[in-house]
PDB file of C-alpha atoms in Angstrom:
ATOM      1  CA  MET X 116      -2.015  22.651  17.151  1.00 44.00           C
ATOM      2  CA  THR X 117      -3.696  25.525  15.312  1.00 45.00           C
ATOM      3  CA  LYS X 118      -0.942  25.495  12.678  1.00 50.00           C
ATOM      4  CA  THR X 119      -1.347  21.741  12.144  1.00 54.00           C
ATOM      5  CA  LYS X 120      -5.104  22.068  11.728  1.00 52.00           C
ATOM      6  CA  GLY X 121      -4.587  24.933   9.298  1.00 50.00           C
ATOM      7  CA  ASN X 122      -2.188  22.905   7.181  1.00 67.00           C
ATOM      8  CA  LEU X 123      -4.593  19.964   7.134  1.00 63.00           C
ATOM      9  CA  ALA X 124      -7.486  22.221   6.140  1.00 61.00           C
ATOM     10  CA  ARG X 125      -5.456  23.713   3.270  1.00 62.00           C
ATOM     11  CA  THR X 126      -4.474  20.244   2.068  1.00 59.00           C
ATOM     12  CA  MET X 127      -8.083  19.074   2.097  1.00 57.00           C
ATOM     13  CA  LEU X 128      -9.362  22.203   0.314  1.00 58.00           C
ATOM     14  CA  ALA X 129      -6.721  21.857  -2.401  1.00 58.00           C
ATOM     15  CA  SER X 130      -7.660  18.212  -2.924  1.00 54.00           C
ATOM     16  CA  ILE X 131     -11.357  19.059  -3.172  1.00 54.00           C
ATOM     17  CA  ARG X 132     -10.643  21.793  -5.731  1.00 54.00           C
ATOM     18  CA  ASN X 133      -8.563  19.380  -7.822  1.00 54.00           C
ATOM     19  CA  ARG X 134     -11.076  16.545  -7.576  1.00 52.00           C
ATOM     20  CA  ALA X 135     -12.893  17.660 -10.722  1.00 46.00           C
ATOM     21  CA  ASN X 136      -9.684  17.074 -12.695  1.00 45.00           C
ATOM     22  CA  ARG X 137      -9.257  13.491 -11.491  1.00 48.00           C
ATOM     23  CA  ALA X 138     -10.928  10.946 -13.720  1.00 42.00           C
ATOM     24  CA  VAL X 139     -12.391   7.692 -12.456  1.00 45.00           C
ATOM     25  CA  VAL X 140      -9.671   5.101 -13.038  1.00 52.00           C
ATOM     26  CA  ARG X 141     -10.278   1.606 -14.374  1.00 50.00           C
ATOM     27  CA  PRO X 142      -7.643  -1.166 -14.407  1.00 57.00           C
ATOM     28  CA  PHE X 143      -4.433  -0.492 -16.301  1.00 63.00           C
ATOM     29  CA  ASP X 144      -4.010  -2.111 -19.683  1.00 60.00           C
ATOM     30  CA  ALA X 145      -0.819  -4.130 -19.190  1.00 55.00           C
ATOM     31  CA  ARG X 146      -0.875  -6.015 -22.487  1.00 52.00           C
ATOM     32  CA  ASP X 147       2.464  -4.439 -23.382  1.00 62.00           C
ATOM     33  CA  GLY X 148       4.171  -6.750 -20.897  1.00 66.00           C
ATOM     34  CA  SER X 149       4.370  -4.260 -18.043  1.00 79.00           C
ATOM     35  CA  LEU X 150       3.315  -5.220 -14.516  1.00 91.00           C
ATOM     36  CA  VAL X 151       0.500  -3.834 -12.400  1.00 95.00           C
ATOM     37  CA  VAL X 152       1.034  -3.419  -8.663  1.00 96.00           C
ATOM     38  CA  ALA X 153      -1.255  -2.018  -5.999  1.00 98.00           C
ATOM     39  CA  SER X 154      -1.469  -1.021  -2.352  1.00 98.00           C
ATOM     40  CA  TYR X 155      -4.787  -1.353  -0.535  1.00 98.00           C
ATOM     41  CA  ASN X 156      -5.759  -0.730   3.085  1.00 98.00           C
ATOM     42  CA  VAL X 157      -8.763  -3.043   3.386  1.00 98.00           C
ATOM     43  CA  HIS X 158      -9.832  -1.613   6.778  1.00 97.00           C
ATOM     44  CA  LYS X 159     -10.383  -5.102   8.266  1.00 96.00           C
ATOM     45  CA  CYS X 160     -12.931  -5.664   5.466  1.00 97.00           C
ATOM     46  CA  VAL X 161     -15.350  -3.115   6.946  1.00 97.00           C
ATOM     47  CA  GLY X 162     -16.768  -0.858   4.256  1.00 98.00           C
ATOM     48  CA  THR X 163     -17.923   2.730   4.290  1.00 98.00           C
ATOM     49  CA  ASP X 164     -21.425   1.428   5.037  1.00 97.00           C
ATOM     50  CA  GLY X 165     -20.155  -0.102   8.288  1.00 97.00           C
ATOM     51  CA  ARG X 166     -20.602  -3.672   7.054  1.00 98.00           C
ATOM     52  CA  PHE X 167     -17.993  -6.425   7.371  1.00 97.00           C
ATOM     53  CA  ASN X 168     -17.832  -7.952   3.896  1.00 97.00           C
ATOM     54  CA  PRO X 169     -14.580  -9.631   2.782  1.00 97.00           C
ATOM     55  CA  GLU X 170     -16.159 -10.645  -0.527  1.00 97.00           C
ATOM     56  CA  ARG X 171     -16.227  -7.013  -1.659  1.00 98.00           C
ATOM     57  CA  ILE X 172     -12.491  -6.716  -1.034  1.00 98.00           C
ATOM     58  CA  ILE X 173     -11.843  -9.758  -3.234  1.00 98.00           C
ATOM     59  CA  GLU X 174     -14.042  -8.252  -5.951  1.00 98.00           C
ATOM     60  CA  VAL X 175     -12.120  -4.951  -5.842  1.00 98.00           C
ATOM     61  CA  ILE X 176      -8.817  -6.816  -6.103  1.00 98.00           C
ATOM     62  CA  SER X 177     -10.258  -8.682  -9.087  1.00 97.00           C
ATOM     63  CA  GLU X 178     -11.135  -5.338 -10.678  1.00 97.00           C
ATOM     64  CA  ILE X 179      -7.516  -4.214 -10.362  1.00 97.00           C
ATOM     65  CA  ASP X 180      -6.098  -7.555 -11.571  1.00 96.00           C
ATOM     66  CA  PRO X 181      -2.641  -6.855 -10.092  1.00 96.00           C
ATOM     67  CA  ASP X 182       0.539  -8.877 -10.485  1.00 95.00           C
ATOM     68  CA  VAL X 183       1.627  -7.818  -6.978  1.00 96.00           C
ATOM     69  CA  ILE X 184      -0.499  -6.237  -4.256  1.00 98.00           C
ATOM     70  CA  ALA X 185       0.238  -5.114  -0.688  1.00 98.00           C
ATOM     71  CA  LEU X 186      -2.682  -5.204   1.731  1.00 98.00           C
ATOM     72  CA  GLN X 187      -2.882  -3.460   5.083  1.00 97.00           C
ATOM     73  CA  GLU X 188      -5.252  -4.282   7.968  1.00 96.00           C
ATOM     74  CA  ALA X 189      -5.954  -7.731   6.520  1.00 94.00           C
ATOM     75  CA  ASP X 190      -5.835  -9.355   9.986  1.00 88.00           C
ATOM     76  CA  GLN X 191      -7.715  -8.613  13.159  1.00 82.00           C
ATOM     77  CA  ARG X 192      -5.701  -6.156  15.213  1.00 72.00           C
ATOM     78  CA  PHE X 193      -5.895  -7.876  18.596  1.00 68.00           C
ATOM     79  CA  GLY X 194      -6.040 -11.379  20.043  1.00 65.00           C
ATOM     80  CA  GLU X 195      -5.054 -14.100  17.600  1.00 69.00           C
ATOM     81  CA  ARG X 196      -4.874 -11.541  14.772  1.00 73.00           C
ATOM     82  CA  SER X 197      -6.933 -13.889  12.605  1.00 79.00           C
ATOM     83  CA  GLY X 198      -6.860 -13.316   8.864  1.00 88.00           C
ATOM     84  CA  LEU X 199     -10.039 -11.841   7.426  1.00 91.00           C
ATOM     85  CA  LEU X 200      -9.909 -12.872   3.772  1.00 94.00           C
ATOM     86  CA  ASP X 201     -10.626 -16.152   2.018  1.00 93.00           C
ATOM     87  CA  LEU X 202      -7.127 -16.599   0.569  1.00 94.00           C
ATOM     88  CA  PRO X 203      -7.903 -19.865  -1.294  1.00 94.00           C
ATOM     89  CA  ARG X 204     -10.811 -18.151  -3.036  1.00 95.00           C
ATOM     90  CA  LEU X 205      -8.656 -15.113  -3.780  1.00 96.00           C
ATOM     91  CA  ARG X 206      -6.036 -17.366  -5.386  1.00 95.00           C
ATOM     92  CA  LEU X 207      -8.689 -19.232  -7.390  1.00 96.00           C
ATOM     93  CA  GLU X 208     -10.252 -16.032  -8.737  1.00 95.00           C
ATOM     94  CA  THR X 209      -7.132 -13.893  -9.235  1.00 96.00           C
ATOM     95  CA  GLY X 210      -4.099 -16.198  -9.216  1.00 96.00           C
ATOM     96  CA  LEU X 211      -2.598 -14.244  -6.303  1.00 97.00           C
ATOM     97  CA  MET X 212      -0.623 -16.153  -3.670  1.00 94.00           C
ATOM     98  CA  PRO X 213       0.517 -14.746  -0.297  1.00 95.00           C
ATOM     99  CA  VAL X 214       4.210 -14.316   0.412  1.00 94.00           C
ATOM    100  CA  PRO X 215       4.855 -16.766   3.280  1.00 90.00           C
ATOM    101  CA  VAL X 216       5.481 -15.291   6.717  1.00 90.00           C
ATOM    102  CA  LEU X 217       6.119 -16.551  10.225  1.00 85.00           C
ATOM    103  CA  SER X 218       3.174 -15.382  12.304  1.00 77.00           C
ATOM    104  CA  LYS X 219       0.379 -16.556  14.556  1.00 73.00           C
ATOM    105  CA  PRO X 220      -1.399 -19.617  13.143  1.00 68.00           C
ATOM    106  CA  LYS X 221      -4.561 -17.792  12.114  1.00 72.00           C
ATOM    107  CA  SER X 222      -2.875 -14.684  10.698  1.00 77.00           C
ATOM    108  CA  HIS X 223      -2.572 -13.930   7.006  1.00 86.00           C
ATOM    109  CA  GLY X 224       0.449 -11.653   7.300  1.00 87.00           C
ATOM    110  CA  TRP X 225       2.787  -9.649   9.491  1.00 91.00           C
ATOM    111  CA  ARG X 226       1.173  -7.036  11.727  1.00 90.00           C
ATOM    112  CA  GLY X 227      -1.693  -6.764   9.265  1.00 91.00           C
ATOM    113  CA  ASN X 228       0.532  -6.518   6.185  1.00 95.00           C
ATOM    114  CA  VAL X 229      -0.097  -9.145   3.502  1.00 96.00           C
ATOM    115  CA  LEU X 230       1.882  -9.235   0.266  1.00 97.00           C
ATOM    116  CA  LEU X 231       0.486 -11.266  -2.641  1.00 97.00           C
ATOM    117  CA  PHE X 232       1.973 -12.024  -6.043  1.00 96.00           C
ATOM    118  CA  LYS X 233       0.756 -13.804  -9.154  1.00 93.00           C
ATOM    119  CA  GLU X 234       3.748 -15.441 -10.835  1.00 88.00           C
ATOM    120  CA  GLY X 235       7.338 -15.912  -9.736  1.00 89.00           C
ATOM    121  CA  VAL X 236       9.481 -17.300  -6.952  1.00 92.00           C
ATOM    122  CA  VAL X 237      10.016 -15.741  -3.538  1.00 93.00           C
ATOM    123  CA  ARG X 238      13.725 -15.916  -2.700  1.00 89.00           C
ATOM    124  CA  ASP X 239      13.784 -14.163   0.642  1.00 93.00           C
ATOM    125  CA  VAL X 240      11.335 -12.672   3.159  1.00 95.00           C
ATOM    126  CA  HIS X 241      12.035 -10.463   6.172  1.00 94.00           C
ATOM    127  CA  GLN X 242       9.512  -9.307   8.763  1.00 96.00           C
ATOM    128  CA  VAL X 243      10.555  -6.011  10.327  1.00 96.00           C
ATOM    129  CA  ALA X 244       9.016  -4.538  13.471  1.00 96.00           C
ATOM    130  CA  LEU X 245       8.792  -0.775  13.108  1.00 97.00           C
ATOM    131  CA  PRO X 246       9.330   1.532  16.112  1.00 96.00           C
ATOM    132  CA  GLY X 247       6.492   3.463  17.721  1.00 93.00           C
ATOM    133  CA  LEU X 248       3.651   3.083  20.187  1.00 91.00           C
ATOM    134  CA  GLU X 249       1.510   1.039  17.791  1.00 89.00           C
ATOM    135  CA  PRO X 250       2.301  -2.470  16.507  1.00 89.00           C
ATOM    136  CA  ARG X 251       3.464  -1.464  13.023  1.00 94.00           C
ATOM    137  CA  GLY X 252       5.555  -3.514  10.636  1.00 95.00           C
ATOM    138  CA  ALA X 253       7.143  -3.868   7.223  1.00 97.00           C
ATOM    139  CA  LEU X 254       7.319  -6.970   5.059  1.00 96.00           C
ATOM    140  CA  VAL X 255      10.343  -7.218   2.743  1.00 97.00           C
ATOM    141  CA  ALA X 256      10.268  -9.769  -0.082  1.00 97.00           C
ATOM    142  CA  GLU X 257      12.724 -10.550  -2.851  1.00 95.00           C
ATOM    143  CA  ILE X 258      10.733 -11.929  -5.800  1.00 94.00           C
ATOM    144  CA  ASP X 259      12.090 -13.409  -9.019  1.00 92.00           C
ATOM    145  CA  LEU X 260       9.299 -12.715 -11.459  1.00 84.00           C
ATOM    146  CA  ALA X 261       8.159 -15.233 -14.055  1.00 78.00           C
ATOM    147  CA  ARG X 262       9.665 -13.113 -16.846  1.00 71.00           C
ATOM    148  CA  GLY X 263      13.083 -13.334 -15.217  1.00 70.00           C
ATOM    149  CA  GLU X 264      13.341  -9.939 -13.547  1.00 79.00           C
ATOM    150  CA  GLY X 265      14.132  -9.577  -9.879  1.00 90.00           C
ATOM    151  CA  LEU X 266      12.066  -7.179  -7.772  1.00 94.00           C
ATOM    152  CA  ARG X 267      12.275  -6.226  -4.111  1.00 97.00           C
ATOM    153  CA  VAL X 268       9.001  -5.156  -2.516  1.00 97.00           C
ATOM    154  CA  ILE X 269       8.727  -3.448   0.859  1.00 98.00           C
ATOM    155  CA  ALA X 270       5.124  -3.424   2.089  1.00 98.00           C
ATOM    156  CA  ALA X 271       4.584  -1.226   5.131  1.00 97.00           C
ATOM    157  CA  HIS X 272       1.943   0.399   7.293  1.00 97.00           C
ATOM    158  CA  LEU X 273       3.299   3.445   9.099  1.00 97.00           C
ATOM    159  CA  GLY X 274       2.000   4.934  12.334  1.00 96.00           C
ATOM    160  CA  LEU X 275      -0.421   7.722  13.157  1.00 95.00           C
ATOM    161  CA  LEU X 276       2.162   9.875  14.967  1.00 96.00           C
ATOM    162  CA  ARG X 277       4.593  11.988  12.932  1.00 95.00           C
ATOM    163  CA  TRP X 278       7.600  11.296  15.185  1.00 96.00           C
ATOM    164  CA  ALA X 279       6.958   7.567  14.775  1.00 97.00           C
ATOM    165  CA  ARG X 280       6.680   7.887  10.983  1.00 97.00           C
ATOM    166  CA  ARG X 281      10.053   9.627  10.910  1.00 97.00           C
ATOM    167  CA  GLN X 282      11.675   6.805  12.872  1.00 97.00           C
ATOM    168  CA  GLN X 283       9.909   4.209  10.726  1.00 97.00           C
ATOM    169  CA  ALA X 284      11.157   5.900   7.555  1.00 97.00           C
ATOM    170  CA  ASP X 285      14.695   5.714   8.955  1.00 97.00           C
ATOM    171  CA  VAL X 286      14.285   1.972   9.543  1.00 97.00           C
ATOM    172  CA  ILE X 287      13.201   1.536   5.922  1.00 97.00           C
ATOM    173  CA  LEU X 288      16.335   3.378   4.812  1.00 97.00           C
ATOM    174  CA  ASP X 289      18.395   1.014   6.987  1.00 95.00           C
ATOM    175  CA  ILE X 290      16.694  -1.936   5.260  1.00 94.00           C
ATOM    176  CA  MET X 291      17.792  -0.605   1.893  1.00 95.00           C
ATOM    177  CA  ASP X 292      21.307   0.187   3.075  1.00 93.00           C
ATOM    178  CA  GLY X 293      21.855  -3.376   4.255  1.00 86.00           C
ATOM    179  CA  ARG X 294      20.845  -5.081   1.007  1.00 88.00           C
ATOM    180  CA  GLU X 295      22.206  -5.327  -2.504  1.00 88.00           C
ATOM    181  CA  GLU X 296      21.044  -2.721  -4.971  1.00 90.00           C
ATOM    182  CA  ARG X 297      18.122  -3.893  -7.115  1.00 92.00           C
ATOM    183  CA  PRO X 298      14.806  -2.499  -8.385  1.00 94.00           C
ATOM    184  CA  THR X 299      12.731  -1.869  -5.267  1.00 96.00           C
ATOM    185  CA  LEU X 300       9.154  -0.816  -4.636  1.00 97.00           C
ATOM    186  CA  LEU X 301       8.036   0.695  -1.360  1.00 98.00           C
ATOM    187  CA  MET X 302       4.279   0.757  -0.940  1.00 98.00           C
ATOM    188  CA  GLY X 303       1.613   0.885   1.707  1.00 98.00           C
ATOM    189  CA  ASP X 304      -0.503   3.116   3.888  1.00 98.00           C
ATOM    190  CA  PHE X 305       1.944   5.681   5.229  1.00 98.00           C
ATOM    191  CA  ASN X 306      -0.623   7.767   7.169  1.00 97.00           C
ATOM    192  CA  GLU X 307       1.138  10.969   6.061  1.00 96.00           C
ATOM    193  CA  TRP X 308      -1.175  13.693   4.807  1.00 92.00           C
ATOM    194  CA  ARG X 309       1.433  16.452   4.897  1.00 92.00           C
ATOM    195  CA  LEU X 310       3.059  17.510   1.654  1.00 89.00           C
ATOM    196  CA  GLY X 311       6.393  19.243   1.164  1.00 89.00           C
ATOM    197  CA  PRO X 312       9.107  19.734   3.812  1.00 88.00           C
ATOM    198  CA  GLY X 313       6.726  18.934   6.682  1.00 90.00           C
ATOM    199  CA  SER X 314       6.160  15.402   5.462  1.00 95.00           C
ATOM    200  CA  ALA X 315       7.972  12.577   7.248  1.00 95.00           C
ATOM    201  CA  LEU X 316       8.273  10.890   3.848  1.00 96.00           C
ATOM    202  CA  THR X 317      10.859  13.408   2.648  1.00 96.00           C
ATOM    203  CA  ARG X 318      13.369  11.373   4.673  1.00 96.00           C
ATOM    204  CA  LEU X 319      12.974   8.642   2.048  1.00 97.00           C
ATOM    205  CA  GLU X 320      14.055  10.867  -0.854  1.00 96.00           C
ATOM    206  CA  SER X 321      17.733  10.024  -0.408  1.00 95.00           C
ATOM    207  CA  VAL X 322      16.981   6.504  -1.701  1.00 96.00           C
ATOM    208  CA  PHE X 323      13.631   6.751  -3.456  1.00 95.00           C
ATOM    209  CA  GLY X 324      14.208  10.117  -5.115  1.00 91.00           C
ATOM    210  CA  PRO X 325      11.650  12.920  -5.334  1.00 91.00           C
ATOM    211  CA  LEU X 326       8.347  11.729  -3.962  1.00 90.00           C
ATOM    212  CA  PRO X 327       5.871  10.747  -6.694  1.00 90.00           C
ATOM    213  CA  PRO X 328       2.669  12.745  -7.170  1.00 90.00           C
ATOM    214  CA  ALA X 329       0.404  12.680  -4.128  1.00 93.00           C
ATOM    215  CA  ILE X 330      -2.898  11.142  -5.225  1.00 95.00           C
ATOM    216  CA  PRO X 331      -5.796  11.399  -2.752  1.00 96.00           C
ATOM    217  CA  SER X 332      -7.073   7.973  -1.681  1.00 97.00           C
ATOM    218  CA  PHE X 333      -8.758   8.651   1.670  1.00 97.00           C
ATOM    219  CA  PRO X 334     -11.564   8.713   2.656  1.00 97.00           C
ATOM    220  CA  ALA X 335     -12.900   6.505  -0.116  1.00 97.00           C
ATOM    221  CA  ARG X 336     -16.178   8.340  -0.697  1.00 96.00           C
ATOM    222  CA  LEU X 337     -14.529  11.753  -1.034  1.00 95.00           C
ATOM    223  CA  PRO X 338     -10.749  11.249  -1.179  1.00 96.00           C
ATOM    224  CA  VAL X 339      -8.828  14.315  -0.074  1.00 95.00           C
ATOM    225  CA  LEU X 340      -5.726  12.895   1.667  1.00 96.00           C
ATOM    226  CA  SER X 341      -2.834  11.031   0.020  1.00 96.00           C
ATOM    227  CA  LEU X 342      -2.214   8.458   2.729  1.00 97.00           C
ATOM    228  CA  ASP X 343      -1.387   5.573   0.387  1.00 98.00           C
ATOM    229  CA  ARG X 344       1.863   5.669  -1.581  1.00 97.00           C
ATOM    230  CA  ILE X 345       3.855   3.637  -4.102  1.00 98.00           C
ATOM    231  CA  MET X 346       7.445   4.706  -4.782  1.00 97.00           C
ATOM    232  CA  ALA X 347      10.518   3.201  -6.417  1.00 97.00           C
ATOM    233  CA  ASN X 348      14.269   3.507  -5.982  1.00 96.00           C
ATOM    234  CA  ARG X 349      14.851   3.861  -9.739  1.00 94.00           C
ATOM    235  CA  ALA X 350      13.587   6.576 -12.041  1.00 92.00           C
ATOM    236  CA  GLY X 351      11.324   5.211 -14.745  1.00 92.00           C
ATOM    237  CA  LEU X 352      10.337   2.047 -12.884  1.00 94.00           C
ATOM    238  CA  ILE X 353       6.864   3.470 -12.211  1.00 95.00           C
ATOM    239  CA  ALA X 354       5.373   4.329 -15.594  1.00 93.00           C
ATOM    240  CA  GLU X 355       1.892   5.294 -14.353  1.00 93.00           C
ATOM    241  CA  LEU X 356       0.326   5.904 -10.974  1.00 95.00           C
ATOM    242  CA  ALA X 357      -3.402   6.177 -10.291  1.00 96.00           C
ATOM    243  CA  VAL X 358      -6.074   5.665  -7.679  1.00 97.00           C
ATOM    244  CA  HIS X 359      -8.505   2.829  -8.419  1.00 97.00           C
ATOM    245  CA  ASP X 360     -11.782   4.711  -8.058  1.00 97.00           C
ATOM    246  CA  THR X 361     -14.845   2.597  -8.825  1.00 97.00           C
ATOM    247  CA  PRO X 362     -18.279   2.391  -7.187  1.00 97.00           C
ATOM    248  CA  LEU X 363     -17.384  -0.876  -5.461  1.00 98.00           C
ATOM    249  CA  ALA X 364     -14.010   0.458  -4.257  1.00 98.00           C
ATOM    250  CA  ARG X 365     -15.755   3.462  -2.676  1.00 98.00           C
ATOM    251  CA  LEU X 366     -17.914   1.047  -0.694  1.00 98.00           C
ATOM    252  CA  ALA X 367     -15.589  -1.849   0.215  1.00 98.00           C
ATOM    253  CA  SER X 368     -13.082   0.043   2.439  1.00 98.00           C
ATOM    254  CA  ASP X 369     -12.432   3.536   3.768  1.00 98.00           C
ATOM    255  CA  HIS X 370      -9.312   3.689   1.523  1.00 98.00           C
ATOM    256  CA  LEU X 371      -9.250   3.515  -2.256  1.00 98.00           C
ATOM    257  CA  PRO X 372      -6.545   1.257  -3.697  1.00 98.00           C
ATOM    258  CA  LEU X 373      -3.505   2.939  -5.215  1.00 98.00           C
ATOM    259  CA  THR X 374      -2.215   1.284  -8.385  1.00 97.00           C
ATOM    260  CA  ALA X 375       0.901   1.573 -10.529  1.00 97.00           C
ATOM    261  CA  ARG X 376       2.069   0.225 -13.860  1.00 95.00           C
ATOM    262  CA  LEU X 377       5.708  -0.797 -13.837  1.00 94.00           C
ATOM    263  CA  ASP X 378       8.145  -0.614 -16.739  1.00 90.00           C
ATOM    264  CA  LEU X 379      10.859  -3.102 -15.838  1.00 82.00           C
ATOM    265  CA  ASP X 380      12.474  -2.780 -19.247  1.00 78.00           C
ATOM    266  CA  GLY X 381      13.229   0.893 -18.665  1.00 63.00           C
ATOM    267  CA  VAL X 382      15.453   0.466 -15.597  1.00 62.00           C
TER     268      VAL X 382
END
């Protein structure tokens, strides 16, 4: 236990030292035809001030203006797992539509995971229960984008226990092994603060290559841990990766959104 605490302390100190070098990030300029994607743990719409305010989450998503976004903790955790966002308003203001899932009537997504996209056609959706003590899941969607490209997106929320994250990573590898090869994004809150060989995410490198830079996104007011990740199975697919750090984002949830600009022409 002492070793684990020591590693966590070193990770946090390194992130704090590097914080001065991390600029506040505004939305990507995607006028070149590239796509913007994001992953955002909305913390059941409870902000760092302790207030439940779904409107702030919608405003942060509007700031990002993504083409595809994966949300975590967008439903209540227990009971009917009711959705917490005004999805019709979100579609009206951003153009984002939820990928359809089979779930409880009042839920937005699958075990808290909601995947939204702006333009295109969803060809296939799979809801995968991930192993572990907590009710964790992954949402797999095959999307034919409006420009004609095909993109697979795996949106996931991994567990708090390292042994569970290792098993969950193995399930994600099985998902990839059982499907045709195509450009794939894996994104979500992976709850893994460890870097290097101790990270459960290194198991994913056989398919997703070397892990992309770890960008601190948690806690939102002073991000020191890289819990949120976006990775791709093809080199060059992710052209830029950044945390969306704005005053509203620091307030709306305990996580900052992680964003990426995709270059689909380069793969």
